[in-house]
Coordinates of C-alpha atoms in Angstrom, one line a residue:
Chain R
M28 CA 83.6 98.5 67.9
L29 CA 84.3 95.4 70.0
V30 CA 87.6 94.8 67.7
L31 CA 88.5 98.8 68.6
D32 CA 87.8 98.1 72.2
L33 CA 89.9 95.0 72.3
V34 CA 93.0 96.5 70.2
A35 CA 92.8 99.1 72.9
T36 CA 92.7 96.9 76.0
L37 CA 95.8 94.9 74.1
V38 CA 97.9 98.3 73.6
F39 CA 96.9 99.2 77.4
G40 CA 98.2 95.9 78.3
V41 CA 101.3 96.2 76.7
S42 CA 102.0 99.4 78.3
G43 CA 101.5 97.3 81.8
G44 CA 103.7 94.5 80.5
L45 CA 106.5 97.3 79.4
T46 CA 106.3 98.8 83.3
A47 CA 106.8 95.3 84.7
V48 CA 109.7 94.3 82.4
R49 CA 111.5 97.7 83.2
L50 CA 110.9 96.7 87.0
R51 CA 112.4 93.3 86.4
L52 CA 109.4 91.7 87.7
D53 CA 108.9 88.0 86.5
V54 CA 106.0 86.5 84.1
V55 CA 103.3 86.9 87.1
G56 CA 103.9 90.5 87.2
V57 CA 104.3 91.2 83.5
L58 CA 100.6 89.4 83.3
A59 CA 99.2 90.8 86.3
L60 CA 100.4 94.5 85.5
A61 CA 99.1 93.9 81.9
T62 CA 95.7 93.0 82.9
L63 CA 95.4 95.7 85.6
T64 CA 96.4 98.5 83.2
G65 CA 94.4 97.4 80.3
L66 CA 91.0 96.3 82.3
G67 CA 91.3 98.4 85.7
G68 CA 89.5 101.5 84.3
G69 CA 86.8 99.8 83.3
W70 CA 86.5 97.5 86.7
I71 CA 86.1 100.7 88.9
R72 CA 83.7 102.3 86.7
D73 CA 81.5 99.3 86.6
V74 CA 82.0 98.7 90.6
L75 CA 80.9 102.3 91.4
I76 CA 77.8 102.1 88.9
G77 CA 76.7 98.9 90.1
V78 CA 77.3 96.6 87.4
T79 CA 78.8 93.7 89.0
P80 CA 80.6 91.4 87.5
P81 CA 82.4 94.1 85.2
A82 CA 82.1 93.5 81.6
G83 CA 85.8 93.4 81.8
L84 CA 86.1 90.5 84.2
A85 CA 82.8 88.3 83.1
D86 CA 84.0 88.4 79.3
W87 CA 87.0 85.9 78.6
R88 CA 87.9 87.8 75.2
Y89 CA 88.5 91.2 77.4
L90 CA 90.5 89.0 80.1
T91 CA 92.6 87.6 77.2
A92 CA 93.3 90.8 75.3
P93 CA 95.6 92.4 78.0
M94 CA 97.2 89.1 78.9
I95 CA 98.1 88.4 75.0
G96 CA 99.5 92.2 75.3
G97 CA 101.4 91.3 78.4
L98 CA 102.8 87.8 76.7
V99 CA 104.1 89.7 73.5
T100 CA 105.8 92.1 75.7
F101 CA 107.3 89.4 77.9
F102 CA 108.7 87.9 74.7
L103 CA 109.3 90.7 72.8
H104 CA 110.0 93.8 74.9
P105 CA 113.3 94.7 73.3
Q106 CA 111.8 95.0 70.0
L107 CA 108.7 97.0 71.8
D108 CA 111.0 99.4 73.1
R109 CA 112.1 100.6 69.7
I110 CA 108.6 101.2 68.7
N111 CA 107.9 103.6 71.8
A112 CA 106.5 106.1 69.8
T113 CA 104.0 104.0 68.1
I114 CA 102.7 102.8 71.4
S115 CA 101.9 106.3 72.7
V116 CA 100.0 106.9 69.5
V117 CA 98.0 103.9 69.8
D118 CA 97.8 104.6 73.4
A119 CA 96.2 107.9 72.4
F120 CA 93.3 106.0 70.4
G121 CA 92.6 103.8 73.4
L122 CA 92.2 106.9 75.7
G123 CA 89.8 108.6 73.6
L124 CA 87.9 105.2 73.0
F125 CA 88.1 104.3 76.8
S126 CA 87.0 107.7 78.0
V127 CA 84.0 108.0 75.4
A128 CA 82.8 104.7 76.0
G129 CA 83.1 104.8 79.8
A130 CA 81.4 108.4 79.8
L131 CA 78.4 106.9 77.8
K132 CA 78.0 103.9 80.0
A133 CA 77.4 106.0 82.9
V134 CA 74.9 108.2 81.2
E135 CA 73.1 104.7 80.1
H136 CA 73.0 104.1 84.0
G137 CA 71.4 107.1 84.7
L138 CA 74.2 109.2 86.0
G139 CA 74.2 113.1 85.8
P140 CA 76.6 115.2 83.2
L141 CA 79.5 115.7 86.1
P142 CA 79.3 112.0 87.5
S143 CA 79.1 110.6 84.0
T144 CA 82.1 112.6 82.6
L145 CA 84.4 111.7 85.7
L146 CA 83.6 108.2 85.2
G147 CA 84.6 108.5 81.5
L148 CA 88.1 109.9 82.7
T149 CA 88.3 107.2 85.2
T150 CA 87.7 104.6 82.7
G151 CA 90.2 106.2 80.4
V152 CA 93.1 106.5 83.0
G153 CA 92.1 104.0 86.0
G154 CA 93.8 101.3 84.5
G155 CA 97.4 103.2 84.3
V156 CA 96.8 104.9 87.8
L157 CA 96.3 101.4 89.1
R158 CA 99.4 100.0 87.5
D159 CA 101.2 103.0 89.1
I160 CA 99.7 102.6 92.5
V161 CA 100.5 98.6 92.3
I162 CA 104.3 99.8 91.8
G163 CA 104.0 102.7 94.3
V164 CA 105.0 105.6 92.2
I165 CA 102.9 108.4 91.9
P166 CA 100.6 107.9 89.0
T167 CA 101.7 109.5 85.5
V168 CA 98.5 111.2 84.9
L169 CA 98.9 113.1 88.0
R170 CA 102.5 114.5 87.4
K171 CA 103.6 117.3 85.7
G172 CA 104.9 117.1 82.0
E173 CA 102.1 115.3 80.4
L174 CA 98.7 116.4 79.0
Y175 CA 96.7 113.2 79.5
A176 CA 93.6 113.6 82.0
I177 CA 92.5 116.6 80.3
P178 CA 91.8 115.6 76.6
A179 CA 90.3 112.6 78.5
V180 CA 87.8 114.9 80.7
A181 CA 87.2 116.9 77.3
G182 CA 86.1 114.2 75.2
A183 CA 84.1 112.4 78.0
G184 CA 82.5 115.8 78.3
V185 CA 81.6 116.2 74.4
A186 CA 80.1 112.7 74.8
V187 CA 78.0 113.4 77.8
L188 CA 77.0 117.0 76.1
G189 CA 76.0 114.9 72.9
S190 CA 73.8 112.4 74.4
R191 CA 72.2 115.2 76.4
L192 CA 71.2 116.8 73.3
E193 CA 70.1 113.4 71.9
L194 CA 72.2 113.0 69.1
T195 CA 73.0 109.9 67.3
T196 CA 75.0 107.6 69.6
P197 CA 77.7 106.8 67.2
V198 CA 78.4 110.2 65.6
V199 CA 78.7 111.4 69.3
A200 CA 81.1 108.7 70.2
A201 CA 83.2 109.3 67.0
V202 CA 83.3 113.2 67.5
A203 CA 84.2 113.0 71.1
A204 CA 86.5 110.0 70.8
S205 CA 88.5 112.4 68.1
V206 CA 88.5 115.2 70.4
T207 CA 90.3 113.3 73.4
T208 CA 92.4 111.5 70.6
G209 CA 93.3 114.6 68.8
W210 CA 94.2 116.6 71.6
R211 CA 96.4 114.0 73.2
L212 CA 98.4 113.6 69.9
L213 CA 98.7 117.2 69.6
A214 CA 100.0 117.5 73.2
L215 CA 102.4 114.7 72.5
W216 CA 103.7 116.5 69.2
R217 CA 103.8 119.9 70.6
G218 CA 105.0 119.1 74.0
W219 CA 101.8 120.5 76.0
T220 CA 101.4 120.4 79.6
A221 CA 98.8 121.0 82.1
P222 CA 98.9 124.3 84.4
E223 CA 100.6 124.2 87.7
P224 CA 99.7 125.8 91.1
V225 CA 100.6 129.6 91.2
R226 CA 104.1 130.4 92.4
A227 CA 106.6 127.5 93.3
A228 CA 105.5 125.7 96.4
A229 CA 108.3 125.2 99.2
A230 CA 110.4 122.1 98.7
P231 CA 108.7 119.3 100.6
Chain G
M145 CA 73.3 118.9 108.1
L146 CA 74.2 118.8 104.3
V147 CA 75.9 122.1 104.7
L148 CA 78.0 120.5 107.5
D149 CA 78.9 117.4 105.3
L150 CA 79.7 119.7 102.3
V151 CA 81.8 121.9 104.5
A152 CA 83.7 118.7 105.8
T153 CA 84.0 117.3 102.1
L154 CA 85.6 120.8 100.9
V155 CA 88.2 120.8 104.1
F156 CA 89.2 117.3 103.1
G157 CA 89.5 118.5 99.7
V158 CA 92.1 121.3 100.9
S159 CA 94.0 118.7 102.6
G160 CA 94.3 116.6 99.6
G161 CA 95.0 119.6 97.4
L162 CA 97.9 120.7 99.9
T163 CA 99.3 117.5 99.6
A164 CA 99.4 117.6 95.7
V165 CA 100.9 121.4 95.8
R166 CA 103.7 119.9 98.1
L167 CA 104.7 117.2 95.5
R168 CA 104.6 119.9 92.7
L169 CA 101.9 118.0 90.9
D170 CA 99.7 120.2 88.3
V171 CA 96.2 121.0 88.1
V172 CA 95.2 117.7 87.3
G173 CA 96.9 116.2 90.4
V174 CA 95.5 119.0 92.7
L175 CA 92.0 118.1 91.8
A176 CA 92.4 114.5 91.6
L177 CA 93.8 114.4 95.1
A178 CA 91.2 116.6 96.6
T179 CA 88.1 114.6 95.3
L180 CA 89.8 111.4 96.4
T181 CA 90.5 112.9 99.7
G182 CA 87.0 114.4 100.4
L183 CA 85.0 111.7 98.8
G184 CA 87.1 108.2 98.9
G185 CA 86.1 107.2 102.3
G186 CA 82.3 107.5 101.2
W187 CA 83.0 105.7 98.1
I188 CA 84.8 102.5 99.7
R189 CA 82.0 102.5 102.4
D190 CA 79.2 102.7 99.8
V191 CA 80.9 100.2 97.5
L192 CA 81.2 97.6 100.5
I193 CA 77.5 98.2 101.7
G194 CA 76.1 97.8 97.9
V195 CA 75.0 101.4 97.6
T196 CA 75.9 102.2 93.8
P197 CA 76.4 104.8 92.5
P198 CA 77.6 106.3 95.6
A199 CA 75.8 109.4 97.2
G200 CA 79.2 111.1 96.8
L201 CA 79.5 110.4 93.2
A202 CA 76.1 110.6 92.0
D203 CA 75.3 114.1 93.4
W204 CA 76.9 117.1 91.6
R205 CA 76.9 118.9 95.1
Y206 CA 79.3 116.5 96.8
L207 CA 81.4 116.0 93.7
T208 CA 82.0 119.8 93.5
A209 CA 82.8 120.5 97.1
P210 CA 86.2 119.0 97.1
M211 CA 87.0 120.3 93.6
I212 CA 86.4 124.0 95.3
G213 CA 88.6 123.1 97.8
G214 CA 91.3 121.7 95.4
L215 CA 90.9 124.9 93.2
V216 CA 91.4 127.2 96.3
T217 CA 94.5 125.3 97.3
F218 CA 95.6 125.5 93.7
F219 CA 95.4 129.5 93.5
L220 CA 95.9 130.4 97.4
H221 CA 98.1 127.6 98.9
P222 CA 100.8 130.1 100.1
Q223 CA 97.8 131.6 102.2
L224 CA 96.4 128.2 103.3
D225 CA 100.0 127.2 104.7
R226 CA 99.7 129.7 107.2
I227 CA 96.5 128.6 108.6
N228 CA 97.6 124.8 108.9
A229 CA 96.3 124.9 112.5
T230 CA 92.9 126.1 111.5
I231 CA 93.2 123.4 108.6
S232 CA 93.5 120.6 111.6
V233 CA 90.6 121.9 113.5
V234 CA 88.2 121.8 110.9
D235 CA 89.5 118.6 109.9
A236 CA 88.9 117.2 113.3
F237 CA 85.2 118.4 113.0
G238 CA 85.1 116.7 109.4
L239 CA 86.6 113.3 111.2
G240 CA 83.8 113.1 113.7
L241 CA 81.0 114.0 111.1
F242 CA 82.2 111.3 108.4
S243 CA 82.9 108.6 111.0
V244 CA 79.6 108.9 112.9
A245 CA 77.5 109.4 109.4
G246 CA 79.6 106.6 108.0
A247 CA 78.7 104.1 111.0
L248 CA 75.0 105.2 110.9
K249 CA 74.6 104.5 107.4
A250 CA 76.1 101.1 107.7
V251 CA 73.6 100.4 110.7
E252 CA 70.8 101.5 108.4
H253 CA 71.7 99.1 105.6
G254 CA 71.6 96.2 108.1
L255 CA 75.1 95.7 109.2
G256 CA 76.1 94.3 112.7
P257 CA 77.9 96.7 115.3
L258 CA 81.5 95.3 114.7
P259 CA 81.1 96.0 110.7
S260 CA 79.3 99.5 111.3
T261 CA 82.1 100.7 113.4
L262 CA 84.7 99.7 111.0
L263 CA 82.8 101.2 108.2
G264 CA 82.4 104.4 110.0
L265 CA 86.1 104.5 110.5
T266 CA 86.5 103.7 107.0
T267 CA 84.4 106.8 106.0
G268 CA 86.6 109.0 108.4
V269 CA 90.0 108.0 107.3
G270 CA 89.2 106.2 103.7
G271 CA 89.9 109.4 101.6
G272 CA 93.3 110.3 103.5
V273 CA 94.3 106.7 103.1
L274 CA 93.5 106.8 99.4
R275 CA 95.3 109.9 98.9
D276 CA 98.6 108.6 100.5
I277 CA 98.1 105.2 98.6
V278 CA 98.0 107.1 95.4
I279 CA 101.0 109.1 96.3
G280 CA 102.9 106.1 97.3
V281 CA 103.7 106.6 101.0
I282 CA 102.4 104.7 104.1
P283 CA 98.8 106.3 105.4
T284 CA 99.4 109.0 108.1
V285 CA 96.7 107.4 110.0
L286 CA 98.7 104.2 110.4
R287 CA 102.0 105.9 111.1
K288 CA 103.2 106.7 114.6
G289 CA 102.8 110.0 116.4
E290 CA 99.2 110.9 115.7
L291 CA 95.9 109.7 117.4
Y292 CA 93.5 109.9 114.4
A293 CA 91.7 106.5 114.2
I294 CA 91.2 105.6 117.5
P295 CA 89.0 108.7 118.2
A296 CA 87.0 107.8 114.9
V297 CA 86.4 104.3 116.0
A298 CA 85.5 105.8 119.5
G299 CA 83.0 108.0 117.7
A300 CA 81.6 105.6 115.4
G301 CA 81.3 102.8 118.0
V302 CA 79.1 105.1 120.3
A303 CA 77.0 106.1 117.2
V304 CA 76.6 102.3 116.5
L305 CA 75.7 101.9 120.6
G306 CA 73.1 104.9 120.7
S307 CA 71.3 103.5 117.5
R308 CA 71.4 100.0 119.0
L309 CA 69.5 101.4 122.1
E310 CA 67.3 103.0 119.8
L311 CA 68.1 106.6 121.3
T312 CA 67.0 109.7 118.8
T313 CA 69.2 109.7 115.8
P314 CA 70.3 113.3 116.0
V315 CA 71.1 113.3 119.9
V316 CA 73.1 110.0 119.2
A317 CA 75.1 111.9 116.1
A318 CA 76.0 114.9 118.0
V319 CA 77.1 113.1 121.2
A320 CA 79.2 110.5 118.9
A321 CA 80.7 113.1 116.6
S322 CA 81.6 115.2 119.9
V323 CA 83.5 112.2 121.0
T324 CA 85.5 112.1 117.9
T325 CA 86.1 115.4 117.5
G326 CA 86.8 116.3 120.9
W327 CA 89.2 113.6 121.5
R328 CA 90.9 114.5 118.4
L329 CA 91.4 118.0 119.3
L330 CA 92.5 116.8 122.7
A331 CA 95.0 114.9 120.8
L332 CA 96.0 117.6 118.7
W333 CA 96.8 120.1 121.8
R334 CA 98.4 117.4 124.1
G335 CA 100.3 115.6 121.4
W336 CA 98.9 112.3 122.2
T337 CA 99.7 109.2 120.2
A338 CA 98.5 105.8 120.0
P339 CA 100.4 102.6 121.8
E340 CA 103.3 100.8 120.2
P341 CA 104.3 97.4 120.1
V342 CA 106.0 96.0 123.1
R343 CA 109.9 96.4 122.8
A344 CA 111.3 98.1 119.6
A345 CA 111.3 95.8 116.7
A346 CA 114.3 95.2 114.9
A347 CA 115.3 97.6 112.1
P348 CA 113.8 96.6 108.9
Chain N
M16 CA 85.4 74.5 107.0
L17 CA 84.8 77.7 108.7
V18 CA 87.4 76.8 111.3
L19 CA 90.0 76.0 108.6
D20 CA 89.0 79.6 107.0
L21 CA 89.2 81.5 110.2
V22 CA 92.7 79.9 111.2
A23 CA 93.8 80.8 107.6
T24 CA 92.4 84.6 108.1
L25 CA 94.0 84.6 111.2
V26 CA 97.5 83.5 109.8
F27 CA 97.2 85.9 107.1
G28 CA 96.6 88.5 109.7
V29 CA 99.5 87.5 111.3
S30 CA 101.5 88.0 108.2
G31 CA 100.0 91.5 108.1
G32 CA 100.9 92.5 111.6
L33 CA 104.6 91.5 111.4
T34 CA 104.8 93.7 108.5
A35 CA 103.3 96.6 110.4
V36 CA 105.5 95.9 113.3
R37 CA 108.6 95.8 111.0
L38 CA 107.5 99.5 109.8
R39 CA 107.2 100.5 113.5
L40 CA 103.9 101.2 113.0
D41 CA 101.6 101.8 116.2
V42 CA 98.8 99.7 117.1
V43 CA 96.4 101.0 114.5
G44 CA 98.8 100.0 112.0
V45 CA 99.1 96.5 113.2
L46 CA 95.4 96.0 113.3
A47 CA 94.7 97.7 109.9
L48 CA 97.3 95.8 108.3
A49 CA 96.5 92.7 109.8
T50 CA 92.8 93.0 108.7
L51 CA 93.4 93.8 105.4
T52 CA 95.9 91.4 104.6
G53 CA 93.4 88.6 106.1
L54 CA 90.3 90.0 104.6
G55 CA 91.2 92.1 101.4
G56 CA 91.4 89.3 98.8
G57 CA 87.8 88.2 99.7
W58 CA 86.6 91.8 100.0
I59 CA 87.8 92.5 96.4
R60 CA 86.2 89.3 95.0
D61 CA 83.0 89.8 96.7
V62 CA 82.7 93.4 95.5
L63 CA 83.7 92.4 92.0
I64 CA 81.1 89.7 91.9
G65 CA 78.6 91.7 93.3
V66 CA 78.0 90.2 96.7
T67 CA 77.5 93.2 99.2
P68 CA 78.4 93.5 102.0
P69 CA 81.4 90.8 101.7
A70 CA 81.0 87.8 103.8
G71 CA 84.3 88.7 105.5
L72 CA 82.9 92.1 106.4
A73 CA 79.5 91.5 107.5
D74 CA 80.6 88.4 109.9
W75 CA 82.1 89.5 113.1
R76 CA 83.8 86.0 113.3
Y77 CA 85.7 87.0 110.1
L78 CA 86.4 90.4 111.2
T79 CA 88.0 89.5 114.7
A80 CA 90.2 86.3 113.2
P81 CA 92.7 88.5 111.6
M82 CA 92.4 91.4 114.6
I83 CA 93.3 88.4 117.0
G84 CA 96.4 87.6 114.8
G85 CA 97.1 91.4 114.6
L86 CA 97.1 91.5 118.5
V87 CA 99.1 88.6 118.9
T88 CA 101.5 90.1 116.6
F89 CA 101.4 93.4 118.3
F90 CA 102.2 91.6 122.0
L91 CA 104.5 88.5 120.8
H92 CA 106.0 89.8 117.8
P93 CA 109.9 88.9 119.0
Q94 CA 108.6 85.4 119.2
L95 CA 106.8 85.3 115.9
D96 CA 110.0 86.4 114.4
R97 CA 111.6 83.0 115.4
I98 CA 108.9 80.6 113.8
N99 CA 109.0 82.5 110.5
A100 CA 109.2 79.1 108.7
T101 CA 106.2 77.6 110.6
I102 CA 104.2 80.7 109.3
S103 CA 105.3 80.3 105.9
V104 CA 104.0 76.7 106.1
V105 CA 100.6 77.8 107.4
D106 CA 100.5 80.8 104.8
A107 CA 100.9 78.0 102.3
F108 CA 97.8 76.3 103.5
G109 CA 96.0 79.5 103.6
L110 CA 96.6 80.5 99.8
G111 CA 95.4 76.8 98.9
L112 CA 92.3 77.3 101.0
F113 CA 91.3 81.1 100.0
S114 CA 92.3 80.4 96.3
V115 CA 89.8 77.2 96.2
A116 CA 87.1 78.6 97.9
G117 CA 87.4 82.2 95.9
A118 CA 87.4 80.3 92.8
L119 CA 84.1 78.0 93.7
K120 CA 82.4 81.1 94.9
A121 CA 82.5 82.6 91.7
V122 CA 81.5 79.7 90.0
E123 CA 78.5 79.4 92.2
H124 CA 77.6 83.2 91.2
G125 CA 77.8 82.3 87.3
L126 CA 81.1 83.6 86.1
G127 CA 83.1 81.6 83.5
P128 CA 86.2 79.3 83.8
L129 CA 88.8 81.9 83.4
P130 CA 87.0 85.1 85.4
S131 CA 86.7 82.5 88.4
T132 CA 90.3 80.9 88.2
L133 CA 91.2 84.8 88.4
L134 CA 88.9 85.7 91.2
G135 CA 90.2 82.6 92.9
L136 CA 93.8 84.0 92.7
T137 CA 92.6 87.3 93.9
T138 CA 91.0 85.8 97.1
G139 CA 94.2 84.2 97.7
V140 CA 97.1 87.0 96.8
G141 CA 94.6 89.9 97.0
G142 CA 95.1 90.5 100.9
G143 CA 99.1 90.5 100.6
V144 CA 98.6 92.7 97.7
L145 CA 96.6 95.2 99.5
R146 CA 99.1 95.2 102.3
D147 CA 102.1 96.1 100.2
I148 CA 100.1 98.8 98.1
V149 CA 99.2 100.4 101.4
I150 CA 102.9 100.4 102.6
G151 CA 104.0 101.6 99.2
V152 CA 105.9 98.6 97.9
I153 CA 105.7 96.4 94.7
P154 CA 103.6 93.4 95.9
T155 CA 105.7 90.5 97.0
V156 CA 103.6 88.4 94.6
L157 CA 104.8 90.2 91.8
R158 CA 108.6 90.4 92.5
K159 CA 111.0 87.7 91.4
G160 CA 112.3 85.2 93.8
E161 CA 108.9 83.5 95.0
L162 CA 106.5 81.2 93.3
Y163 CA 103.4 82.2 95.1
A164 CA 100.7 83.4 92.6
I165 CA 101.4 80.5 90.0
P166 CA 100.2 77.4 92.4
A167 CA 97.3 79.8 93.4
V168 CA 96.1 79.9 89.9
A169 CA 96.7 76.0 89.3
G170 CA 94.7 75.0 92.2
A171 CA 92.0 77.5 91.4
G172 CA 91.9 76.2 87.8
V173 CA 91.7 72.5 89.1
A174 CA 88.6 73.8 91.2
V175 CA 87.0 75.3 88.1
L176 CA 87.6 72.4 86.1
G177 CA 86.4 70.1 88.9
S178 CA 83.1 72.0 89.4
R179 CA 82.7 72.0 85.5
L180 CA 83.1 68.2 85.2
E181 CA 80.1 68.2 88.2
L182 CA 82.5 66.3 90.5
T183 CA 81.7 66.2 94.4
T184 CA 82.7 69.6 95.6
P185 CA 84.5 68.5 98.8
V186 CA 86.6 66.2 97.0
V187 CA 87.3 68.9 94.2
A188 CA 88.2 71.4 97.1
A189 CA 90.6 69.2 98.8
V190 CA 92.4 67.9 95.8
A191 CA 92.7 71.4 94.3
A192 CA 93.6 73.2 97.6
S193 CA 96.4 70.4 98.0
V194 CA 97.6 71.1 94.1
T195 CA 98.2 75.0 95.3
T196 CA 99.7 74.1 98.8
G197 CA 101.8 71.2 97.9
W198 CA 103.2 73.3 94.8
R199 CA 103.9 76.2 97.1
L200 CA 105.5 74.3 100.0
L201 CA 107.8 72.4 97.4
A202 CA 108.6 75.9 95.7
L203 CA 109.5 77.1 99.4
W204 CA 111.6 73.6 100.0
R205 CA 113.3 73.8 96.7
G206 CA 113.6 77.7 96.1
W207 CA 111.4 77.4 93.0
T208 CA 110.9 80.8 91.2
A209 CA 108.7 82.0 88.3
P210 CA 110.0 82.4 84.6
E211 CA 111.4 86.2 83.9
P212 CA 111.3 88.1 80.7
V213 CA 113.4 87.1 77.9
R214 CA 117.0 88.9 78.2
A215 CA 117.5 91.3 80.8
A216 CA 115.7 94.5 80.3
A217 CA 117.8 97.7 80.3
A218 CA 118.2 99.1 83.9
P219 CA 115.3 101.5 84.8

């Protein structure tokens, strides 16, 4: 479980590092965006539920995982660009893992079903949102053309429901994470997107 | 009181939702910006004073109010565009309510007059600031041409002063909120703005 | 020590105020950016380690220092533009002070060497990062062409090492802050920059 978590953090770190490389930032930017993308979602969740210092800050293994991802990107980004599809697939597994783990942690700390589901979503997408906020663009997860948040909410919701029904946690976690990851992979493969507002809005 | 609070949250949610619709975001963007605008100010305040999880996260009624605002926007935004003036008026009431409630909550948790006043301001304008940060524009409240923060500070300050003088809380809250809301409505009506730096700065 | 800290906060406040003046914001924008730049790094650190309310929020002296910096900027910015070099030098002292004080506070609260070093960095650069996030530009500290974060990490790391070795705190703090400030001043003087990713990335 810890290994899975660290691998997901590393992959999210690579995503942050690649963003920094594309913006031609230096080594500080690469490491900072990698760390923020890999750990930011968990930091926000832990601060909101009052777990301070956050696990992803106090434990050096969590801190080093995204930095390794960032350093790999720093040195090997031309090769990484070629395996973009692979990164998207691993990212989908990370999304499932983070969303479900985040939701279950919120339940453990006594939050209700709706807050726990939203904190699962926050854990899954928060790092990427922080990355995009720092570089001043509208977060990818909010823009049209990607189905990313809805699978995360679904998996987090299934996890919360399962823990309400007092099912065995590892089973619940595995099923819930599969919902998120599977739906996300299908969306990538089929090009599914989220619904848009009725009628086109006037140009801004 | 709770009803007033929920209505204000819903209206702030509509404001966030309208921003998302104008940027042509999908349903995820509409709901996320609505929630952030409606509840973000209270979240920042509660995290800063150590109330975790924040009331606006733990209570499903607070979570659903801005989402309802967001969904209404999602489906009815062409009609909402026509009642923009009404929304500004309701928003002025929300600003008064949030700023005063935020300042009084900070006082209750033992903070001094200056921090409490600033936390009142944070509660009133924080959601809109987060909304603008997420979409990558300079927060409306910081830009020229609107008098928004100063009435919020004034109302929060009156509330803090009143509670220092140990006046009856409901009376203090009503007077203080009227200061903010009244001043804001006058500013809207008269086109008042905040002072600008002496002499024009060189173009950036 | 308190005086040094307040002077650093005031200088960081001037930096935030100047940014606001250049963007032609009004008095609200000047005060808000000054406060955020002067105190934001400490707020993030304190929220992450669970010290709420943050010292920089609860103590009116910390709150007023950056506001005074902001007001000075508001009225005297044409003169301040002429002493930009002086401001950079004082800022380098502030960076050293904040990074080292932040790292030592994290150690005191039981965090390990790596988290404490990163929280030192956060304290030193966090205010400027928040300032840049609010105005929607990529944080200066992440961009190429400046050596700012690495001296901060170095000083924070020296402070953590010194406290691990149980050396006298004032000596450790003075040496560590000199590392950050000295390196930063040398970088300013010599035009040093941080390493960039291998091979140029494709244009974004």
